[in-house]
PDB file of C-alpha atoms in Angstrom:
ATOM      1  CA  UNK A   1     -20.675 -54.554  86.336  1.00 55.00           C
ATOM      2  CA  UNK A   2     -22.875 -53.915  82.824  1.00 65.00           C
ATOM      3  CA  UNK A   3     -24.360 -57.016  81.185  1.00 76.00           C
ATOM      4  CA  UNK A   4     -22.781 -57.862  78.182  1.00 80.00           C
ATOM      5  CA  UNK A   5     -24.130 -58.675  74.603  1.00 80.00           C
ATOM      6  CA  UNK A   6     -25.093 -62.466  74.475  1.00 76.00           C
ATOM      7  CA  UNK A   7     -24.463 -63.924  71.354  1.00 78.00           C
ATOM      8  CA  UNK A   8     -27.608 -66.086  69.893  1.00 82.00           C
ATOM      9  CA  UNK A   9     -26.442 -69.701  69.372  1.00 85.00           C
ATOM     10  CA  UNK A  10     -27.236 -72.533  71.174  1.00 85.00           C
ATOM     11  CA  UNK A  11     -25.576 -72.972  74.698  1.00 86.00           C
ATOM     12  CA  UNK A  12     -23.307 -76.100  74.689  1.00 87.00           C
ATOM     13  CA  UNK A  13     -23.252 -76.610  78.426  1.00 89.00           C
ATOM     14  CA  UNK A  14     -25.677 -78.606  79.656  1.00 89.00           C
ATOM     15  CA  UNK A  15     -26.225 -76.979  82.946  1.00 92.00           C
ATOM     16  CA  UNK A  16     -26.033 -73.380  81.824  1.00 90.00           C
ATOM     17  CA  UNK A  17     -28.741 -74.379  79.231  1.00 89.00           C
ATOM     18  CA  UNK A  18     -31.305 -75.386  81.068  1.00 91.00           C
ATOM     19  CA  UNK A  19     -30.691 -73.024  83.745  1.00 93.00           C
ATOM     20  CA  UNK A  20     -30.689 -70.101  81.085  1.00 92.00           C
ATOM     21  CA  UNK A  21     -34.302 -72.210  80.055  1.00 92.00           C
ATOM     22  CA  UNK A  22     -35.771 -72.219  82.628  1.00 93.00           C
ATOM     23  CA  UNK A  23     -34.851 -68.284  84.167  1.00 95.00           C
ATOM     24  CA  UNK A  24     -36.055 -66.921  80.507  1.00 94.00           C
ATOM     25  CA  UNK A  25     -38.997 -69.105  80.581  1.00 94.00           C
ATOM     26  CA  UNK A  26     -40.275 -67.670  83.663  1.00 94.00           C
ATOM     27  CA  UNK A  27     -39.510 -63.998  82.177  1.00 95.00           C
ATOM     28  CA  UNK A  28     -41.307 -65.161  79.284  1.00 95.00           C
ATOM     29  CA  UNK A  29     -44.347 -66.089  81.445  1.00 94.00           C
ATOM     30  CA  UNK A  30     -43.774 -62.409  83.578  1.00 96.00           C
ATOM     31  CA  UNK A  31     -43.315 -60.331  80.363  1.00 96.00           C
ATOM     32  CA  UNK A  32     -46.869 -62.449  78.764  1.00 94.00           C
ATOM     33  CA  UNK A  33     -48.604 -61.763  82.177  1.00 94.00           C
ATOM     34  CA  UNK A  34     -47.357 -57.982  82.433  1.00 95.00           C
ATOM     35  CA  UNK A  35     -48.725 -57.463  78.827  1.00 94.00           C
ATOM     36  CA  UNK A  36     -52.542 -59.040  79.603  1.00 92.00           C
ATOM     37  CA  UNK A  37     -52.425 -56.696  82.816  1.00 93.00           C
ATOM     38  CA  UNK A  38     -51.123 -53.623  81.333  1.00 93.00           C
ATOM     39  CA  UNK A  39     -52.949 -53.786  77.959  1.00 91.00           C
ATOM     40  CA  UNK A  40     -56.268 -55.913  78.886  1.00 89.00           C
ATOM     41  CA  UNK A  41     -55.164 -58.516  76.546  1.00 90.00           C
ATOM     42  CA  UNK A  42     -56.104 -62.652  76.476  1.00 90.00           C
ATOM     43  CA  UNK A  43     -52.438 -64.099  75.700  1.00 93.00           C
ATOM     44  CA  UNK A  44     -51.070 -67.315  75.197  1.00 92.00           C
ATOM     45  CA  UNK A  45     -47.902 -69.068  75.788  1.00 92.00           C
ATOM     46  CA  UNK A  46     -46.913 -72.332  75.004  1.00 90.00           C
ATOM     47  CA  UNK A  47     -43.277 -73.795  75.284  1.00 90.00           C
ATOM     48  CA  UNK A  48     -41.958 -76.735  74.799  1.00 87.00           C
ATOM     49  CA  UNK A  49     -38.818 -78.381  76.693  1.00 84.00           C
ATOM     50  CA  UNK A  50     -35.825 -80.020  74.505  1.00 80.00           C
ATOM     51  CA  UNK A  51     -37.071 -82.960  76.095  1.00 81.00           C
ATOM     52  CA  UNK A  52     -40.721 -82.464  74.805  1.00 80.00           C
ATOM     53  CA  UNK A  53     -42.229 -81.293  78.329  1.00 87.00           C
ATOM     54  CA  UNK A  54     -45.077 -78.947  78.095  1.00 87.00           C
ATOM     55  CA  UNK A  55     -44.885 -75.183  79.715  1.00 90.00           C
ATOM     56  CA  UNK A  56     -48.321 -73.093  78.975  1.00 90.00           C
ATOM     57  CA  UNK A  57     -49.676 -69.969  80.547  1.00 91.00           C
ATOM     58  CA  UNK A  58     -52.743 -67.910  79.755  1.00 90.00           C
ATOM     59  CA  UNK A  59     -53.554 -64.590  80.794  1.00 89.00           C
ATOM     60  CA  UNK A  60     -57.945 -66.552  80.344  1.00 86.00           C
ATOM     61  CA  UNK A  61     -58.859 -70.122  81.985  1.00 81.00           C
ATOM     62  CA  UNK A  62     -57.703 -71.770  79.049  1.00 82.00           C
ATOM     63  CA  UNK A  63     -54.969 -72.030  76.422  1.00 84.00           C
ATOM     64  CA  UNK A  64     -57.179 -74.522  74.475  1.00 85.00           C
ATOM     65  CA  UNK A  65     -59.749 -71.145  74.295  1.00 85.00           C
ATOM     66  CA  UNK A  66     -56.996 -69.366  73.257  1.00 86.00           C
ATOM     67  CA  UNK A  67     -55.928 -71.362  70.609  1.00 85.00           C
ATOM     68  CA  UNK A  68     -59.683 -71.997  69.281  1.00 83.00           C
ATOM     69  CA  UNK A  69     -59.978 -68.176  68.874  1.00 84.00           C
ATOM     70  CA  UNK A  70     -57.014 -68.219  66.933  1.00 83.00           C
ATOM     71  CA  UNK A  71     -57.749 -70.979  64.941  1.00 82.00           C
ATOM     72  CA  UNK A  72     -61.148 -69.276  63.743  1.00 81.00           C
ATOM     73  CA  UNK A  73     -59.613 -65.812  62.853  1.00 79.00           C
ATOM     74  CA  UNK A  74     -57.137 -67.829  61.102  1.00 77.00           C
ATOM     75  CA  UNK A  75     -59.933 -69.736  59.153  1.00 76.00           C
ATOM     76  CA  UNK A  76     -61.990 -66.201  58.390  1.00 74.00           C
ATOM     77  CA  UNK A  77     -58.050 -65.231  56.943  1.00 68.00           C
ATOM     78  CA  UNK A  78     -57.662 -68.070  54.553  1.00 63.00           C
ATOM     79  CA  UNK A  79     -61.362 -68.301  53.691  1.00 54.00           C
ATOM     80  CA  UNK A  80     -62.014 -71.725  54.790  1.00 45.00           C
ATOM     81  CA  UNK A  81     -59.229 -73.063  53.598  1.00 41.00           C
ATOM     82  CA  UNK A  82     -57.610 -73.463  57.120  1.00 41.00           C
ATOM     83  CA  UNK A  83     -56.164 -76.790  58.703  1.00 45.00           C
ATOM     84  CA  UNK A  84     -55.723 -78.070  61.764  1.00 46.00           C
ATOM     85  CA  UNK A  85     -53.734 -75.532  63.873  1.00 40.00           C
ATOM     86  CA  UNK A  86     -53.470 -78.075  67.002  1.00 45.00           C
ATOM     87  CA  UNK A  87     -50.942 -80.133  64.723  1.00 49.00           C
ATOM     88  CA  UNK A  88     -49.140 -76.869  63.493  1.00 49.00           C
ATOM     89  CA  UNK A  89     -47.583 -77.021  67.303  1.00 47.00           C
ATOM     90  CA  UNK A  90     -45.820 -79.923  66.912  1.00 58.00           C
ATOM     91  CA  UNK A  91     -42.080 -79.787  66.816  1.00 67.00           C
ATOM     92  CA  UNK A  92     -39.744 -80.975  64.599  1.00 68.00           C
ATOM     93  CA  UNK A  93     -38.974 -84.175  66.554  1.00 69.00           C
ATOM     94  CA  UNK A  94     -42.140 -85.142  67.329  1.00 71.00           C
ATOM     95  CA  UNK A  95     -43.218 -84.972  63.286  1.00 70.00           C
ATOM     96  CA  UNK A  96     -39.972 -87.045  62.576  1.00 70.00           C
ATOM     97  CA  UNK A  97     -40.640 -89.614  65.586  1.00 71.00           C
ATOM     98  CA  UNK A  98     -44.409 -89.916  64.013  1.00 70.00           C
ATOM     99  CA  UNK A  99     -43.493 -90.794  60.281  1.00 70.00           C
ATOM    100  CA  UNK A 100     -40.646 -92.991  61.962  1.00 68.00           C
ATOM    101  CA  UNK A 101     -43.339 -94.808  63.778  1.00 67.00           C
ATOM    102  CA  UNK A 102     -45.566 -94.906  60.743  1.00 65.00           C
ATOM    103  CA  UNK A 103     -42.704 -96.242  58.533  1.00 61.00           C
ATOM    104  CA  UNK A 104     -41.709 -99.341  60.898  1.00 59.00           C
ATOM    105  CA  UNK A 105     -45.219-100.232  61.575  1.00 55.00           C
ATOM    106  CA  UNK A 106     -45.661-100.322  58.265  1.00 53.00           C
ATOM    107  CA  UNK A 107     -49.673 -99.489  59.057  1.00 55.00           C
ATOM    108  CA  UNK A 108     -50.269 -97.597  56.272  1.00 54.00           C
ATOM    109  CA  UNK A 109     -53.621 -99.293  55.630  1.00 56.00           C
ATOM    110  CA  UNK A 110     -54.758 -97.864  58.744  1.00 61.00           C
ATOM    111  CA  UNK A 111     -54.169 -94.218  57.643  1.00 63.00           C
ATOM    112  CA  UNK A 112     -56.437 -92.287  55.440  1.00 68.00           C
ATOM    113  CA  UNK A 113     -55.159 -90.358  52.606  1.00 73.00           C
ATOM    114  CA  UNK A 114     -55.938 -87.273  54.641  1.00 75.00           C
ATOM    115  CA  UNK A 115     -54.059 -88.003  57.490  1.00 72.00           C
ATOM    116  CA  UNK A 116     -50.662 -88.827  55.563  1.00 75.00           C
ATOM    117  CA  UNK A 117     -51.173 -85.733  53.243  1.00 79.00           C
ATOM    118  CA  UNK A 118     -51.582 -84.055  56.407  1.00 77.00           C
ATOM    119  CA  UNK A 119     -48.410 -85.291  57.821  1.00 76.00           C
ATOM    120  CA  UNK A 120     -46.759 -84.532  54.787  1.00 79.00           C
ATOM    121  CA  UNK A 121     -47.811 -80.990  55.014  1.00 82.00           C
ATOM    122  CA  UNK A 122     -46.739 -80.545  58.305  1.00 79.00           C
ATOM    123  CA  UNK A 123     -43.332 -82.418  57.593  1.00 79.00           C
ATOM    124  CA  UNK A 124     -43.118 -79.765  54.594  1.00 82.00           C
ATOM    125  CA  UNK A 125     -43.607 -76.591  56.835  1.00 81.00           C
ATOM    126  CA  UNK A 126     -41.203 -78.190  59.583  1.00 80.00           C
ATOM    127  CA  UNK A 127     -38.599 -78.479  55.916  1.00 82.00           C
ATOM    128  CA  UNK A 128     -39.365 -75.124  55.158  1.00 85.00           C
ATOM    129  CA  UNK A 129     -39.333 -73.376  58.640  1.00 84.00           C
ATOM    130  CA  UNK A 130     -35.294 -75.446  58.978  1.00 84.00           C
ATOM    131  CA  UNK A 131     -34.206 -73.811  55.485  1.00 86.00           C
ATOM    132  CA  UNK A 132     -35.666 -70.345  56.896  1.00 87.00           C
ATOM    133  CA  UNK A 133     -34.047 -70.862  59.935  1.00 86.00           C
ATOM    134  CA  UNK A 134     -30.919 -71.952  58.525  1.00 88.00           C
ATOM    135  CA  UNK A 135     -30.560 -69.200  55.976  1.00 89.00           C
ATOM    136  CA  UNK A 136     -31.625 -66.744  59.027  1.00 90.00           C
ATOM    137  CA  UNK A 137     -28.442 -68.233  60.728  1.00 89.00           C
ATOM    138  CA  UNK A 138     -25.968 -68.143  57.912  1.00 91.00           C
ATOM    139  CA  UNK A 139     -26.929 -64.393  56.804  1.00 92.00           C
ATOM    140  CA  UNK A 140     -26.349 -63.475  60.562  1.00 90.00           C
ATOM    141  CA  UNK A 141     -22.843 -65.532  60.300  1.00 91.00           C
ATOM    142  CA  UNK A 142     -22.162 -63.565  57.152  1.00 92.00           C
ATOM    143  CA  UNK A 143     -22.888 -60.326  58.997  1.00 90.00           C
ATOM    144  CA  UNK A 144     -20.886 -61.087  61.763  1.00 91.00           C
ATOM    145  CA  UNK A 145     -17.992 -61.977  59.609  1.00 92.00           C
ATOM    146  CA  UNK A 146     -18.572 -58.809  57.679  1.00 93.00           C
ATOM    147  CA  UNK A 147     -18.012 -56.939  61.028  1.00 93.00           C
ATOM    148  CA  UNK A 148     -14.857 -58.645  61.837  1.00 93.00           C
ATOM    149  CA  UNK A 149     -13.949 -57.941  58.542  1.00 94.00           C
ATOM    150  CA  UNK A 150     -13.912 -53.987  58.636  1.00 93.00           C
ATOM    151  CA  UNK A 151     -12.789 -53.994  61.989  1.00 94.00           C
ATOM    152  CA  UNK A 152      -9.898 -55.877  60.756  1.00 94.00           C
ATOM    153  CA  UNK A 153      -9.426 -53.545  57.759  1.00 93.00           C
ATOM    154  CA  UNK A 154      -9.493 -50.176  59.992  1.00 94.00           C
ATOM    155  CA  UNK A 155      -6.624 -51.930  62.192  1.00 94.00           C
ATOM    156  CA  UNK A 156      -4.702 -52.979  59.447  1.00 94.00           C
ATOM    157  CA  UNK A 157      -4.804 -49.105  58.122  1.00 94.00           C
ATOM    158  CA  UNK A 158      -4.104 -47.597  61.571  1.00 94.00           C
ATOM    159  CA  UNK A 159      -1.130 -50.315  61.803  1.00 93.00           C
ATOM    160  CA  UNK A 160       0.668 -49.272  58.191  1.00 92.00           C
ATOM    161  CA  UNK A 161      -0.158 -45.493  59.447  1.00 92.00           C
ATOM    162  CA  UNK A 162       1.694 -46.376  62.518  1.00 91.00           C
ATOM    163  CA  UNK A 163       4.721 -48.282  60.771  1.00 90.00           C
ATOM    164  CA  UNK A 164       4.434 -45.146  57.969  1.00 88.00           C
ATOM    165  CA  UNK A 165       5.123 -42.726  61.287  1.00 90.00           C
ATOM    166  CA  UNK A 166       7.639 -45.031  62.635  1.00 90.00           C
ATOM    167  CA  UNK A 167      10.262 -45.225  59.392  1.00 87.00           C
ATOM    168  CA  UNK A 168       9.540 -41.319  58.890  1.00 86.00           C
ATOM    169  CA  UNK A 169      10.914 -40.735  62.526  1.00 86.00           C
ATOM    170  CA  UNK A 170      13.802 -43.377  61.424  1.00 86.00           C
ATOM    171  CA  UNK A 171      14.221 -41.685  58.654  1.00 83.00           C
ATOM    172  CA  UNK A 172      14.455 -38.193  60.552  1.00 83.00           C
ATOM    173  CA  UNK A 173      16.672 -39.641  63.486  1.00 83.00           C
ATOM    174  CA  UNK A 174      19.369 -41.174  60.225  1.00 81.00           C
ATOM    175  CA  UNK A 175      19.534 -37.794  58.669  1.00 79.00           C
ATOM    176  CA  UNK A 176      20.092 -35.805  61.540  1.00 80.00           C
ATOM    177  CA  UNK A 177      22.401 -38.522  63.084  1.00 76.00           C
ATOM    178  CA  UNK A 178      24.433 -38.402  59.346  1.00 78.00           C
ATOM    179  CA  UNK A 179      23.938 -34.031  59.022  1.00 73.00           C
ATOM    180  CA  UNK A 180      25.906 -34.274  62.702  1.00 73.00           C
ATOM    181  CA  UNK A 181      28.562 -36.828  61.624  1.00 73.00           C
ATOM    182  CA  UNK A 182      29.148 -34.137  58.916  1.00 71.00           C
ATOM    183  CA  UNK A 183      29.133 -31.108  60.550  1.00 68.00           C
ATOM    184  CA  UNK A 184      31.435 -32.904  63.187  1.00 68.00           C
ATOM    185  CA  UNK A 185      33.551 -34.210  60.338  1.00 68.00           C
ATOM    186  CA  UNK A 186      33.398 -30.743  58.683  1.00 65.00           C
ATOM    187  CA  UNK A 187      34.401 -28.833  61.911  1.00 65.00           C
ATOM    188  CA  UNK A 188      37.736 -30.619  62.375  1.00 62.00           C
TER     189      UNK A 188
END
């Protein structure tokens, strides 16, 4: 039996989700090993769990070596005017759960003016990234309704060709049944 086309949206069952997690994570990890092997690459992967658990591998010793050389040819790309890519990792819920923490401690003395522009940044990007993601989602919903949408047309015009054939074979079974009533009527 063929493998069919998965549709991309999120998997509601709890079991089949993280058992669909963790088999693709591991292919993931193959595919990232396969390519340092096959094309003498350093690579990097770093996933993290709905429930925040870390999952790294790197084709070197270290991610954080990785991720330093990265954050340098990012720096010689913006000319300086990089920031700090360690933070850029951070998902979603952990940026929320931080300015939550920050709000109820109400500790804002204790934070410089870098650190909460810095947060705001980051809670900016993580704004940004949602819109992109949601208008990623919603063109892809369009597309898909698009789809259903000709297909629906292209039965709908094979359906009045059919019901077009069907009263033109009516219509050719009532004349010849009326021509014979006639030409019975006619004979005697």
């Amino acid at each position: 039996m063929g493998r069919r086309k998965l549709e991309m949206k999120r998997i509601e069952d709890k079991n089949s989700r993280l058992v669909t997690f963790s088999k693709r994570r591991t292919g993931l990890v193959k595919k990232a090993r396969h390519l340092s092997i096959l094309c003498d690459v350093d690579v990097a992967v770093i996933v993290f769990s709905a429930r925040g658990k870390l999952y790294e591998f790197s084709s070197t010793n270290s991610v954080d070596g990785i991720l330093s050389r990265y954050q340098k040819a990012e720096e010689r790309t913006t000319n300086g005017a990089g920031e700090d890519y360690s933070n850029r990792f951070r998902t979603c819920k952990e940026l929320l759960h931080t300015a939550d923490r920050l709000a109820d401690e109400n500790n804002a003395e204790e934070l410089s003016v870098n650190d909460m522009t810095q947060l705001e940044q980051e809670l900016d990007a993580a704004l940004v990234q949602t819109r992109l993601r949601k208008t990623q989602l919603m063109m892809e919903y369009i597309s898909t309704l698009k789809e259903k949408e000709n297909k629906l047309s292209e039965e709908k015009e094979e359906l009045e060709k059919q019901v077009c054939f069907l009263h033109l074979s009516t219509l050719r079974i009532a004349k010849t049944f009326w021509l014979g009533i006639c030409l019975w009527e006619f004979a005697y």
